[in-house]
CSV table of C-alpha atoms in Angstrom, one decimal:
chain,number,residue,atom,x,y,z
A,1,UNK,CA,42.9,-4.6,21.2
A,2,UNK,CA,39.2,-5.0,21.6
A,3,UNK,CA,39.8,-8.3,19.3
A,4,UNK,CA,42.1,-9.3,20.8
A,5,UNK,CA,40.6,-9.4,24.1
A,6,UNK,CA,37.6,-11.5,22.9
A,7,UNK,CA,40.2,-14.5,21.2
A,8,UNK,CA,41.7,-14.6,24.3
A,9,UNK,CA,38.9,-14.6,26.4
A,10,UNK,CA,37.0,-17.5,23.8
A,11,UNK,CA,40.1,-19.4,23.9
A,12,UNK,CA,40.6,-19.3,27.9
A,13,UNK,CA,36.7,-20.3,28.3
A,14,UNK,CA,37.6,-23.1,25.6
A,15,UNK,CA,40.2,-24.6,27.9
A,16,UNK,CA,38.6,-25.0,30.9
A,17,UNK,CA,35.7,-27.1,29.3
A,18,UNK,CA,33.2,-24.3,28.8
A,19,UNK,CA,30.6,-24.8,26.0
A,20,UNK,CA,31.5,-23.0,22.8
A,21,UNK,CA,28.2,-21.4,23.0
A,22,UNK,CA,28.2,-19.9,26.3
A,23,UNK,CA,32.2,-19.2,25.6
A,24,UNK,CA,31.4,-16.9,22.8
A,25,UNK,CA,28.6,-15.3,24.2
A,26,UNK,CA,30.3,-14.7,27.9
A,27,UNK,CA,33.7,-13.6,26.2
A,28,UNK,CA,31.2,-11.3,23.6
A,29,UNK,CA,29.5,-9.3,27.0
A,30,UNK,CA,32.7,-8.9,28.9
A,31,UNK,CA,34.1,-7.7,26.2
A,32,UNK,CA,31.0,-5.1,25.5
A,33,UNK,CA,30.9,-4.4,29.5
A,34,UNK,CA,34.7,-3.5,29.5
A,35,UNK,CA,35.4,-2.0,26.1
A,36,UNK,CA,32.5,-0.8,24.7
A,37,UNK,CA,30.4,2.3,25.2
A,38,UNK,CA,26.8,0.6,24.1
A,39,UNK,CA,23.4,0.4,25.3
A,40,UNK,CA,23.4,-3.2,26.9
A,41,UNK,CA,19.7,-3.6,25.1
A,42,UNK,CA,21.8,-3.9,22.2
A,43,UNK,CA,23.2,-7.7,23.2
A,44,UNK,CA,19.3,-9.1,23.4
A,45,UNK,CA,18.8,-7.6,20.6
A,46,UNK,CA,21.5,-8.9,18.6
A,47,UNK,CA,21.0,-12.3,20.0
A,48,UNK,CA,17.2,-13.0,19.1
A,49,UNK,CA,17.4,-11.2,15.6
A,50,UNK,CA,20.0,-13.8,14.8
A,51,UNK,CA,17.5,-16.4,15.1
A,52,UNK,CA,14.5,-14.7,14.1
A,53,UNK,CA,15.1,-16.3,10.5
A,54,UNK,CA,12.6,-18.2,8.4
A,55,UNK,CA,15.1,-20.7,6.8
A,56,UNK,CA,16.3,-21.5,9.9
A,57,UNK,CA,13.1,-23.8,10.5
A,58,UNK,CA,14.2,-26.1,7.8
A,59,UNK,CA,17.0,-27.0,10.5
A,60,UNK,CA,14.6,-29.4,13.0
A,61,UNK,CA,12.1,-30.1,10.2
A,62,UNK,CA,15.0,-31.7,8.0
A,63,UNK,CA,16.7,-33.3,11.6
A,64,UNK,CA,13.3,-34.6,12.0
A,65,UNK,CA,12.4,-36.2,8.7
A,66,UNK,CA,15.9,-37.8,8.6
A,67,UNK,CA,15.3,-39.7,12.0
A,68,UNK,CA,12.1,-40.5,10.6
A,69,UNK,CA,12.8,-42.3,7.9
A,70,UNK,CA,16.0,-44.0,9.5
A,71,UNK,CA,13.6,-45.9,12.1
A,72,UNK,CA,11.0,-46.5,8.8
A,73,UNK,CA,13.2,-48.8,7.2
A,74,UNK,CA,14.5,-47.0,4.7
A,75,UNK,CA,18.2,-47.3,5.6
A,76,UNK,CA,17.8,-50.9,5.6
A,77,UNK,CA,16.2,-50.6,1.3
A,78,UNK,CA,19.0,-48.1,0.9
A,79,UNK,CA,21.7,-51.2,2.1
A,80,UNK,CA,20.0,-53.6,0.2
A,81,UNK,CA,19.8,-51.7,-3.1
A,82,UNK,CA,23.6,-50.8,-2.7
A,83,UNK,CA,24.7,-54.4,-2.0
A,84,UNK,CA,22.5,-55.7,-5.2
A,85,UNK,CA,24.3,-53.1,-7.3
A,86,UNK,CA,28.1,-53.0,-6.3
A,87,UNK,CA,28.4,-55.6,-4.1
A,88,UNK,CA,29.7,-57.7,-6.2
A,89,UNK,CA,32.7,-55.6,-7.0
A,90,UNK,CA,36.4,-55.6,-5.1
A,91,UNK,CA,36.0,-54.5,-1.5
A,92,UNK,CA,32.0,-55.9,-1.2
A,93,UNK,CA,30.3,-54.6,2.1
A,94,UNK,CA,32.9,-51.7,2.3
A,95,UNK,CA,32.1,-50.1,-0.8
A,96,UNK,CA,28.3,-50.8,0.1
A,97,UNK,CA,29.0,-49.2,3.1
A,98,UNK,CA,30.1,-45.8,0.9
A,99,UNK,CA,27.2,-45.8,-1.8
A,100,UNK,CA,24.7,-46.3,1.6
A,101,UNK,CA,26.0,-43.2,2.8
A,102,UNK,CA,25.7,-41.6,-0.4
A,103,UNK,CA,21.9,-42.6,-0.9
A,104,UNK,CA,21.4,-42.0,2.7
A,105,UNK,CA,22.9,-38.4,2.5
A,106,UNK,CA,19.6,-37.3,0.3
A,107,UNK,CA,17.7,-37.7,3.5
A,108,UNK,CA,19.9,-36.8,7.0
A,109,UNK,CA,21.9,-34.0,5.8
A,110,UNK,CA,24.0,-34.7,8.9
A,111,UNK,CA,27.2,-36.8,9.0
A,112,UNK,CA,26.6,-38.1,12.5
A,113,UNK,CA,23.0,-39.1,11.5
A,114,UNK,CA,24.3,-41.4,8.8
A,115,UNK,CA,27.6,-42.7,11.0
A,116,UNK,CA,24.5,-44.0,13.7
A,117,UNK,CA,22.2,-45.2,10.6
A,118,UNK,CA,24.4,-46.3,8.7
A,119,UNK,CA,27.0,-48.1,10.5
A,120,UNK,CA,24.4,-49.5,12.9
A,121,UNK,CA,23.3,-52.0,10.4
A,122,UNK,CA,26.7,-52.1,8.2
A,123,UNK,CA,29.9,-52.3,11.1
A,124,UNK,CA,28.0,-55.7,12.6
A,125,UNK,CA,27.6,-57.1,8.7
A,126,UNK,CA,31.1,-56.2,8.2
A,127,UNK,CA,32.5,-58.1,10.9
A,128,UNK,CA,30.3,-61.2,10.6
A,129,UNK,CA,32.1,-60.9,7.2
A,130,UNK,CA,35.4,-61.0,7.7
A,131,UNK,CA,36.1,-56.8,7.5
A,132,UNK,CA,39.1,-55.7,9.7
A,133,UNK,CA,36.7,-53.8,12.1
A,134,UNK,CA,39.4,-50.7,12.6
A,135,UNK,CA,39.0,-50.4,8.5
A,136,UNK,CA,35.5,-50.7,8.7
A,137,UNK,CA,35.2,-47.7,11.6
A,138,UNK,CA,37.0,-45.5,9.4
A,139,UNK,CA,35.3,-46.1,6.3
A,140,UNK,CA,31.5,-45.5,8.1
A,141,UNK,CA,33.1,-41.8,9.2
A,142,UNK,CA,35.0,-40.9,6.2
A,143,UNK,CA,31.5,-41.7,4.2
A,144,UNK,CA,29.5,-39.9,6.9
A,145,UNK,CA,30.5,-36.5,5.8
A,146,UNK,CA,29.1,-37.2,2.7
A,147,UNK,CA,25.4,-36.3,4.7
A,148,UNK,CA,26.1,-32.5,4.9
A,149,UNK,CA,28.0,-32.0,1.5
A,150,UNK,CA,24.8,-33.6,-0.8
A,151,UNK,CA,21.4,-32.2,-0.3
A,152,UNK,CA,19.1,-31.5,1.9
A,153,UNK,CA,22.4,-30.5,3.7
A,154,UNK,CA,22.0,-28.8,7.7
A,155,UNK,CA,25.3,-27.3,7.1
A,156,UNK,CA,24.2,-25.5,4.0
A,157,UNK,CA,20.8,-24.2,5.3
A,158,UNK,CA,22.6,-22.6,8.2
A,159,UNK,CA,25.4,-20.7,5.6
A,160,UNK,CA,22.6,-19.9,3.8
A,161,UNK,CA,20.8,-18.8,6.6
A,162,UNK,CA,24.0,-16.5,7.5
A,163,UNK,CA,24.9,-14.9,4.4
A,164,UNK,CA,21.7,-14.7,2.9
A,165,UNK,CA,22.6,-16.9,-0.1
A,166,UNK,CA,20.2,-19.1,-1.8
A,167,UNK,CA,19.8,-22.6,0.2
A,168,UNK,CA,18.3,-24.2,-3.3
A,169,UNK,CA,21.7,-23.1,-5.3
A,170,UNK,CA,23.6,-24.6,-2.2
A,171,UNK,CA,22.2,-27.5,-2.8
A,172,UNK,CA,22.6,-28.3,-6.3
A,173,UNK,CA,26.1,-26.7,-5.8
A,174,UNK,CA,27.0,-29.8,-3.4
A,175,UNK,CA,25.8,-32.6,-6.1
A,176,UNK,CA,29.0,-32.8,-7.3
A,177,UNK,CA,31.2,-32.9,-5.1
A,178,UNK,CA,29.7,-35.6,-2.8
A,179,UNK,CA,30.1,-37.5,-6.0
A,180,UNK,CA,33.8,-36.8,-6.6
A,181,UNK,CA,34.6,-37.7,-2.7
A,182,UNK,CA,32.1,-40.7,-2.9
A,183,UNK,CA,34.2,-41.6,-6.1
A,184,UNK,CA,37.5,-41.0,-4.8
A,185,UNK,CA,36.3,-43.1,-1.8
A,186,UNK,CA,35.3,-46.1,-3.2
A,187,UNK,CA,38.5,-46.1,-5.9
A,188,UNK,CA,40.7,-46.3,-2.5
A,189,UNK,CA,38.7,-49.1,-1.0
A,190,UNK,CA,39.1,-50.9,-4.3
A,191,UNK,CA,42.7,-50.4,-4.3
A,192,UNK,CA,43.1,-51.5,-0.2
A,193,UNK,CA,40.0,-54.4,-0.3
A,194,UNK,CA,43.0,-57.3,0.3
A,195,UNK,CA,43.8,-55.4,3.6
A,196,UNK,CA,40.4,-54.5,4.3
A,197,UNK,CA,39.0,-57.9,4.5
A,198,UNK,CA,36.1,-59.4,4.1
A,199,UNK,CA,34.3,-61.8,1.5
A,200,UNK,CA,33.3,-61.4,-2.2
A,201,UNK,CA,29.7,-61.7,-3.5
A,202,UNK,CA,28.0,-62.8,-6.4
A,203,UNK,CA,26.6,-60.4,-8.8
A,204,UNK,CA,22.7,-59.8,-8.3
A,205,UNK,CA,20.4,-60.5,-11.3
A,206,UNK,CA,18.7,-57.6,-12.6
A,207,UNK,CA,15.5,-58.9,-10.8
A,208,UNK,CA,17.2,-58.6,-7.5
A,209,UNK,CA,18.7,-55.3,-8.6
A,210,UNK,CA,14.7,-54.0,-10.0
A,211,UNK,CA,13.3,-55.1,-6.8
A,212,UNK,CA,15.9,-53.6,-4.7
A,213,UNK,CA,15.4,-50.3,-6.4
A,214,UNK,CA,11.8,-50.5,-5.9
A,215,UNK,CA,12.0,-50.6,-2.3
A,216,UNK,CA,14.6,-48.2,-1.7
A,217,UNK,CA,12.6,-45.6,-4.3
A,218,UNK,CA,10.9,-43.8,-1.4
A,219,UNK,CA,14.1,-42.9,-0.2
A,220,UNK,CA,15.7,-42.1,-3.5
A,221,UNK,CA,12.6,-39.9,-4.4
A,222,UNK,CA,12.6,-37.9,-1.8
A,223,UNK,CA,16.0,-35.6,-2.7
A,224,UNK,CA,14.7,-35.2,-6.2
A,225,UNK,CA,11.3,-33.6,-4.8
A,226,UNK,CA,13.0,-31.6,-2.4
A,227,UNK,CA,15.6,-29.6,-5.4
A,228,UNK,CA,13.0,-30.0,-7.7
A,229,UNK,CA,10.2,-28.2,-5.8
A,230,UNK,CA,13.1,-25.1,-4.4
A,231,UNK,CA,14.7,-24.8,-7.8
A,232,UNK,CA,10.8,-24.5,-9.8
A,233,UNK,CA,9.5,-22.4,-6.8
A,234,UNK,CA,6.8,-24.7,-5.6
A,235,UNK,CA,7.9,-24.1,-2.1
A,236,UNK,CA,11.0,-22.4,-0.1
A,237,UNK,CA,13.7,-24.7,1.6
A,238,UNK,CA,11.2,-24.8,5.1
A,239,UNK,CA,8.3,-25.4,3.3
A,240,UNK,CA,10.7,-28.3,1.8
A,241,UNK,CA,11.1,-29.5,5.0
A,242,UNK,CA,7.6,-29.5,5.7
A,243,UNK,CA,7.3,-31.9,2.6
A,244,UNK,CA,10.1,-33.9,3.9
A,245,UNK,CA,8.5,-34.3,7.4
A,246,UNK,CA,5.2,-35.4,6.0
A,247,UNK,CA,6.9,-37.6,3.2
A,248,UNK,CA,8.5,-39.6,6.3
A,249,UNK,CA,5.6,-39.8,8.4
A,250,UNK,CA,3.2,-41.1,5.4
A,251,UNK,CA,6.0,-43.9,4.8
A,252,UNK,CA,6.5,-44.7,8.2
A,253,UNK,CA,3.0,-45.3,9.0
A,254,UNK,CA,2.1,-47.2,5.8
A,255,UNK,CA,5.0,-49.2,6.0
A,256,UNK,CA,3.6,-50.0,10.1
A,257,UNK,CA,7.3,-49.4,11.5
A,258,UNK,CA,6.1,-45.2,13.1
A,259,UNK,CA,3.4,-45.3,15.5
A,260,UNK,CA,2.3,-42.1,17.3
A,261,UNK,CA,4.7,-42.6,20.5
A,262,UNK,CA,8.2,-43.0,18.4
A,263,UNK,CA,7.3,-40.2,16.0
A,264,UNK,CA,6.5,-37.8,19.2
A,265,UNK,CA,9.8,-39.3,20.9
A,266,UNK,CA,11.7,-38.3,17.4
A,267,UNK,CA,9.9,-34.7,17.2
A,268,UNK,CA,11.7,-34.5,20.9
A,269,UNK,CA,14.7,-35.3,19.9
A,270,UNK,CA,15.0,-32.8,16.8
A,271,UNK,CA,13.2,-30.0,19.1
A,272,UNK,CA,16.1,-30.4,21.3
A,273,UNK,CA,19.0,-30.7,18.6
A,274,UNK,CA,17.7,-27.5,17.2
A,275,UNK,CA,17.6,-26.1,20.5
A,276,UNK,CA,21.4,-26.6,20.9
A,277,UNK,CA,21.7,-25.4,17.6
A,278,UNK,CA,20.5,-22.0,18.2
A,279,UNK,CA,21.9,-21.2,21.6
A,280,UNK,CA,25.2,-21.8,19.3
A,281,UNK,CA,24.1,-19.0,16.9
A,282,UNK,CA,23.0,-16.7,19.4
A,283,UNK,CA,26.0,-16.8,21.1
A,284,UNK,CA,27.9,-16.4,17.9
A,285,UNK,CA,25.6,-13.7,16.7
A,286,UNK,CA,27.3,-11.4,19.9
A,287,UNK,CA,30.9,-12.6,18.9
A,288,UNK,CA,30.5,-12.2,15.0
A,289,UNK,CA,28.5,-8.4,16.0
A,290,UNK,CA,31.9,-7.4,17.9
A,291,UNK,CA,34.6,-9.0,15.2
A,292,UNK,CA,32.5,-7.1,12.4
A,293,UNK,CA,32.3,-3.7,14.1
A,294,UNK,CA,35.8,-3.5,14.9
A,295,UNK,CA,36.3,-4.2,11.6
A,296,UNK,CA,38.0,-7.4,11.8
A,297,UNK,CA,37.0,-9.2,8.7
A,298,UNK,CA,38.4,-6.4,6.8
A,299,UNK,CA,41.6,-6.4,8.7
A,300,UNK,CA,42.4,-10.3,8.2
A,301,UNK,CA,41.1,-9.3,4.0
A,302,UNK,CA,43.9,-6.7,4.0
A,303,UNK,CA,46.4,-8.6,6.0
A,304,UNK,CA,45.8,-11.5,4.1
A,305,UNK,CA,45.9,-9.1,0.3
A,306,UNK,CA,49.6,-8.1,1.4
A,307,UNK,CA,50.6,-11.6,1.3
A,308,UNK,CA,49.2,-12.5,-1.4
A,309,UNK,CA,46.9,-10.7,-4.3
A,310,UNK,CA,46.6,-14.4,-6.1
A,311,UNK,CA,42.5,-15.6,-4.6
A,312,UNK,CA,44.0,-19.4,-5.3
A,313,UNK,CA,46.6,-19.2,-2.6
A,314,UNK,CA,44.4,-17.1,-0.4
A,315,UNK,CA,41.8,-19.8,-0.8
A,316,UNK,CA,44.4,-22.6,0.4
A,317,UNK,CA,45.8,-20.9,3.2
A,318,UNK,CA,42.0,-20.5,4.1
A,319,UNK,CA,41.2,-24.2,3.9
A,320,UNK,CA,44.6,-24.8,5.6
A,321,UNK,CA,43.0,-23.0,8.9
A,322,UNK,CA,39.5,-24.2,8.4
A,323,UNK,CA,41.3,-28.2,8.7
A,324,UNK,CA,43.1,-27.0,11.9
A,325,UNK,CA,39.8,-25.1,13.4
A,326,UNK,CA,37.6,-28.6,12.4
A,327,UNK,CA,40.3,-30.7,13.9
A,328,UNK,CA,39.5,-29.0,17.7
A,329,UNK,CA,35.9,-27.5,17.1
A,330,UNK,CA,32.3,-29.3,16.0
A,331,UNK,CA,31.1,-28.8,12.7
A,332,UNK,CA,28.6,-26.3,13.3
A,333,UNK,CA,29.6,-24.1,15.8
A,334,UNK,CA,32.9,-24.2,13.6
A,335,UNK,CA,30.8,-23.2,10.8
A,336,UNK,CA,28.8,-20.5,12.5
A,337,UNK,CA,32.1,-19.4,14.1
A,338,UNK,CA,33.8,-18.4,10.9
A,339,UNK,CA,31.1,-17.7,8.5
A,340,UNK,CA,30.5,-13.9,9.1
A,341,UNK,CA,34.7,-13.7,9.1
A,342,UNK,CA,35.3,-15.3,5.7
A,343,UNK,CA,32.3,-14.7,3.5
A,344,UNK,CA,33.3,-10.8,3.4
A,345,UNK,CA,37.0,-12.2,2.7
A,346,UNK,CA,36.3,-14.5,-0.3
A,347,UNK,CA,33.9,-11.5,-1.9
A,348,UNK,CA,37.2,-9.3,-1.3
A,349,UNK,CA,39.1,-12.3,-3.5
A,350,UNK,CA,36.4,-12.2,-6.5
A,351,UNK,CA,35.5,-15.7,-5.4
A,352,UNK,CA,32.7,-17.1,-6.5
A,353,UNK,CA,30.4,-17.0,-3.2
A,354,UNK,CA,28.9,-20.6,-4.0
A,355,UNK,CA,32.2,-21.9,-4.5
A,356,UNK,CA,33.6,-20.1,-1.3
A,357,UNK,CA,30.6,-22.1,0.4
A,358,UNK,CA,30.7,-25.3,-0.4
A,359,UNK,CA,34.7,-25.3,0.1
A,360,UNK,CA,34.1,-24.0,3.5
A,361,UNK,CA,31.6,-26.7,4.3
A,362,UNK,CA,33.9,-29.6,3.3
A,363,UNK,CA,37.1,-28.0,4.7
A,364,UNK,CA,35.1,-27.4,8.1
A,365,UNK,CA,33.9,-31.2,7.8
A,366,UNK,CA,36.9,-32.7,7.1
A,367,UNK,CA,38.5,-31.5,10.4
A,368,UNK,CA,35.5,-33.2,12.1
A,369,UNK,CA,36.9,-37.1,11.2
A,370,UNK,CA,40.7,-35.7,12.2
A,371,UNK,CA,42.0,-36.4,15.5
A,372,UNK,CA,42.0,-35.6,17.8
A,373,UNK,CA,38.6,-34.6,18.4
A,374,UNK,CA,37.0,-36.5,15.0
A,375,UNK,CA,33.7,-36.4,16.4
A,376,UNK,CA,32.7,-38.9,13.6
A,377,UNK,CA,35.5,-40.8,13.7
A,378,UNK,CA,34.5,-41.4,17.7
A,379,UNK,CA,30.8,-42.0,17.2
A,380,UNK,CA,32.2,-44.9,14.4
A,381,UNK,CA,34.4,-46.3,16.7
A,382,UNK,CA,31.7,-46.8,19.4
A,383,UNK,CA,29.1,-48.1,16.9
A,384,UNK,CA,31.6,-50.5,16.0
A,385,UNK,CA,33.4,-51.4,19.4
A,386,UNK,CA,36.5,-50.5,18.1
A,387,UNK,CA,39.6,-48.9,20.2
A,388,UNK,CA,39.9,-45.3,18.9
A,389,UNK,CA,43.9,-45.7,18.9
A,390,UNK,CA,43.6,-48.3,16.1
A,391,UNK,CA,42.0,-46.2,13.8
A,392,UNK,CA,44.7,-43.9,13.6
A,393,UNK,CA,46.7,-45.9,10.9
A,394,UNK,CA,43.8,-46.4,8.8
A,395,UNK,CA,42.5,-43.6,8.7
A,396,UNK,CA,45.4,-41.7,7.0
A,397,UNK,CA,44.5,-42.6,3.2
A,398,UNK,CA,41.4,-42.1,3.7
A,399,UNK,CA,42.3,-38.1,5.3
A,400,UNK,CA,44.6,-38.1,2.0
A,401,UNK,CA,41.9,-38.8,-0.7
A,402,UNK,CA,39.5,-36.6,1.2
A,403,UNK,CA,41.7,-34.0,1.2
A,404,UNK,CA,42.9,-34.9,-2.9
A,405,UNK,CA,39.1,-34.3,-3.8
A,406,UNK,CA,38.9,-31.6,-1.6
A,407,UNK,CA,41.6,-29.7,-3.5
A,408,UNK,CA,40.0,-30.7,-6.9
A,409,UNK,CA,37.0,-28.9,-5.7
A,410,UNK,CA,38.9,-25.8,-4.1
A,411,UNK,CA,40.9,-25.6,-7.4
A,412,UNK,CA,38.4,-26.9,-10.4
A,413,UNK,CA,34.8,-24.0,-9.4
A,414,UNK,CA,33.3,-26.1,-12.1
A,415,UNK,CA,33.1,-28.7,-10.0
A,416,UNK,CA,30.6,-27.0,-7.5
A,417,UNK,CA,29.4,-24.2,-10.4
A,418,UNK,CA,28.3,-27.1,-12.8
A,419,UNK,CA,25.3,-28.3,-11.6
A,420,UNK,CA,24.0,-24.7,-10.5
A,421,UNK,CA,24.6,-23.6,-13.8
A,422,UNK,CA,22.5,-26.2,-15.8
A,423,UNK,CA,19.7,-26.7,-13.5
A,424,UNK,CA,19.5,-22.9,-11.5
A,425,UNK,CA,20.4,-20.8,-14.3
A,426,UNK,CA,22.8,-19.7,-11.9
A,427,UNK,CA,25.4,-16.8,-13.2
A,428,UNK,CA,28.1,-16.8,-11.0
């Protein structure tokens, strides 16, 4: 009942346009208030030891770094390097557009960060170029999501942050992946480039390609020292971001592009993204204290056990609902929403809680580029001046190869348990 009560009340706030923040913290103390015979201290108390987390401060550090090293230059070495080494092959700027994303992804960690870097610089080129500019939209937001799923990855820290499992094993655990759906990607766009558009390109020499690299080796390094430095124990995941922030600020000032009054108007910026951040989890640290005292996890594990004992089926028909929940809810308070409900039920499976991670992460991000919310999708659109309608059409093989490397990750652990293995000594 008491469950109940709070869905209804969530979905009610929902409707009439209230933030999901405020919606799960106002349905959480109503619900308290009417149903619940607790000291009231308790719902302070619940909502600051939520944030009182030390890998949370990787969250505006790594937000902070990424803008950074956008305004730097960097993106604009990463597109360069990208175009001297596949531009040359069938679909040209649109499979540059993909492997920018990819590089780019070692540095935001956030798919709306690399939709606004990215297809700042790209959508215009694309055009000039001859690129159907509706294909071109929806191949910047299908690459975007690429930012949280390889590392340094927001998404990651925060499930990390949540169910207390490691950041650094996240991370390696998402190198795969991203490479499968970069892959899977960029075979589609070979396979559409005569509907596409656009023009073909000669194939760089190796001196273009050498001094393409060199310039865009900043941006490549800095991933490498990030893993590197969490995986040896040099330094946690917020002392990573630390390194990241001064790693960006170095560049940026060397390279003349960051003076003191655009670095102070990007530390604004992240100060107040991570403020919204965290008003999110606090609210959702009341709604997830409710659903687990009344047991509710448990309830959906058992529920879900009578239908089915087989963990593969029980992990689809939790993807299934993670696509619907992304397709109405933003990535991260999605995320945060469900995180404290399905860990505890894909432990109760035997699933690997890695695995369970990352497929959460991508299922979750995947509903972010599908109508009709498509957040990314949106921000593409306007980048691009596109008319969002248009998109529609395009954008269905691209949802359908997503969603085929999606399954070959849900269904193949290997996939995400590789790279954890060799590198983390990981045993799961």
């Amino acid at each position: 009942m008491t469950v109940a009560v709070l869905f209804a009340l969530f979905t009610v706030l929902l409707i009439v346009g209230v933030p999901i923040a405020f919606a799960m913290g106002l349905s959480a103390v109503t619900v308290v208030l009417m149903f619940m015979n607790v000291p009231l201290v308790l719902l302070p108390q619940r909502f600051f030891s939520s944030l009182d987390s030390f890998p949370l401060m990787a969250i505006p550090l790594f937000i902070l770094a990424g803008n950074l090293m956008n305004v730097s230059g960097i993106t604009a070495a990463i597109v360069r390097f990208a175009s001297a080494l596949i531009g040359h092959i069938r679909g040209g700027l649109a499979q540059v557009n993909i492997a920018t994303s990819l590089m780019f992804s070692g540095i935001s960690g956030s798919a709306a960060a690399d939709v606004a870097a990215v297809g700042s610089m790209l959508l215009p080129a694309m055009k000039k170029e001859g690129y159907k500019p509706e294909w071109s939209a929806v191949i910047t937001a299908a690459s975007a999501i690429l930012g949280p799923i390889l590392p340094p990855s927001l998404l990651m820290v925060l499930y990390g942050a949540m169910t207390g499992q490691s950041i650094g094993t996240l991370f390696l655990a998402g190198i795969l992946p991203g490479l499968v759906i970069a892959l899977f990607l960029m075979a589609l766009t070979w396979w559409k480039a005569d509907t596409i558009g656009g023009q073909k390109h000669s194939r760089a020499t190796k001196a273009e390609i050498g001094r393409a690299f060199l310039a865009a080796l900043p941006a490549l390094v800095l991933p490498v020292l990030i893993i590197g430095g969490i995986q040896s124990g040099v330094f946690t995941a917020t002392e990573a971001g630390v390194l990241a922030v001064v790693y960006a600020l170095l560049y940026g000032f060397v390279t003349g592009k960051l003076g003191p009054g655009l670095a102070w108007h990007h530390l604004r910026d992240a100060a107040i993204a991570t403020s919204s951040i965290l008003i999110i989890l606090g609210g959702a640290a009341l709604f997830s204290w409710i659903i687990a005292r009344e047991g509710f996890p448990a309830q959906i594990a058992e529920a879900l056990t009578t239908l089915t004992s087989n963990p593969y089926l029980a992990l689809g028909l939790i993807v299934v609902a993670l696509l619907i929940l992304g397709m109405f809810v933003e990535t991260i308070s999605a995320l945060i929403l469900v995180t404290p409900m399905l860990a505890p039920i894909g432990a109760a499976y035997g699933i690997d809680p890695i695995h369970f991670a990352i497929v959460t992460i991508i299922s979750v991000l995947l509903g972010s580029i599908t109508p009709p919310v498509a957040i990314i999708l949106i921000l593409a659109c306007r980048i691009g001046g596109v008319d969002y309608a248009k998109v529609i059409r395009p954008f269905i093989p691209y949802f359908l190869i997503i969603l085929a490397g999606l399954v070959v990750i849900t269904y193949v652990p290997a996939v995400t348990l590789a790279v954890p293995r060799l590198f983390a000594g990981y045993g799961g």
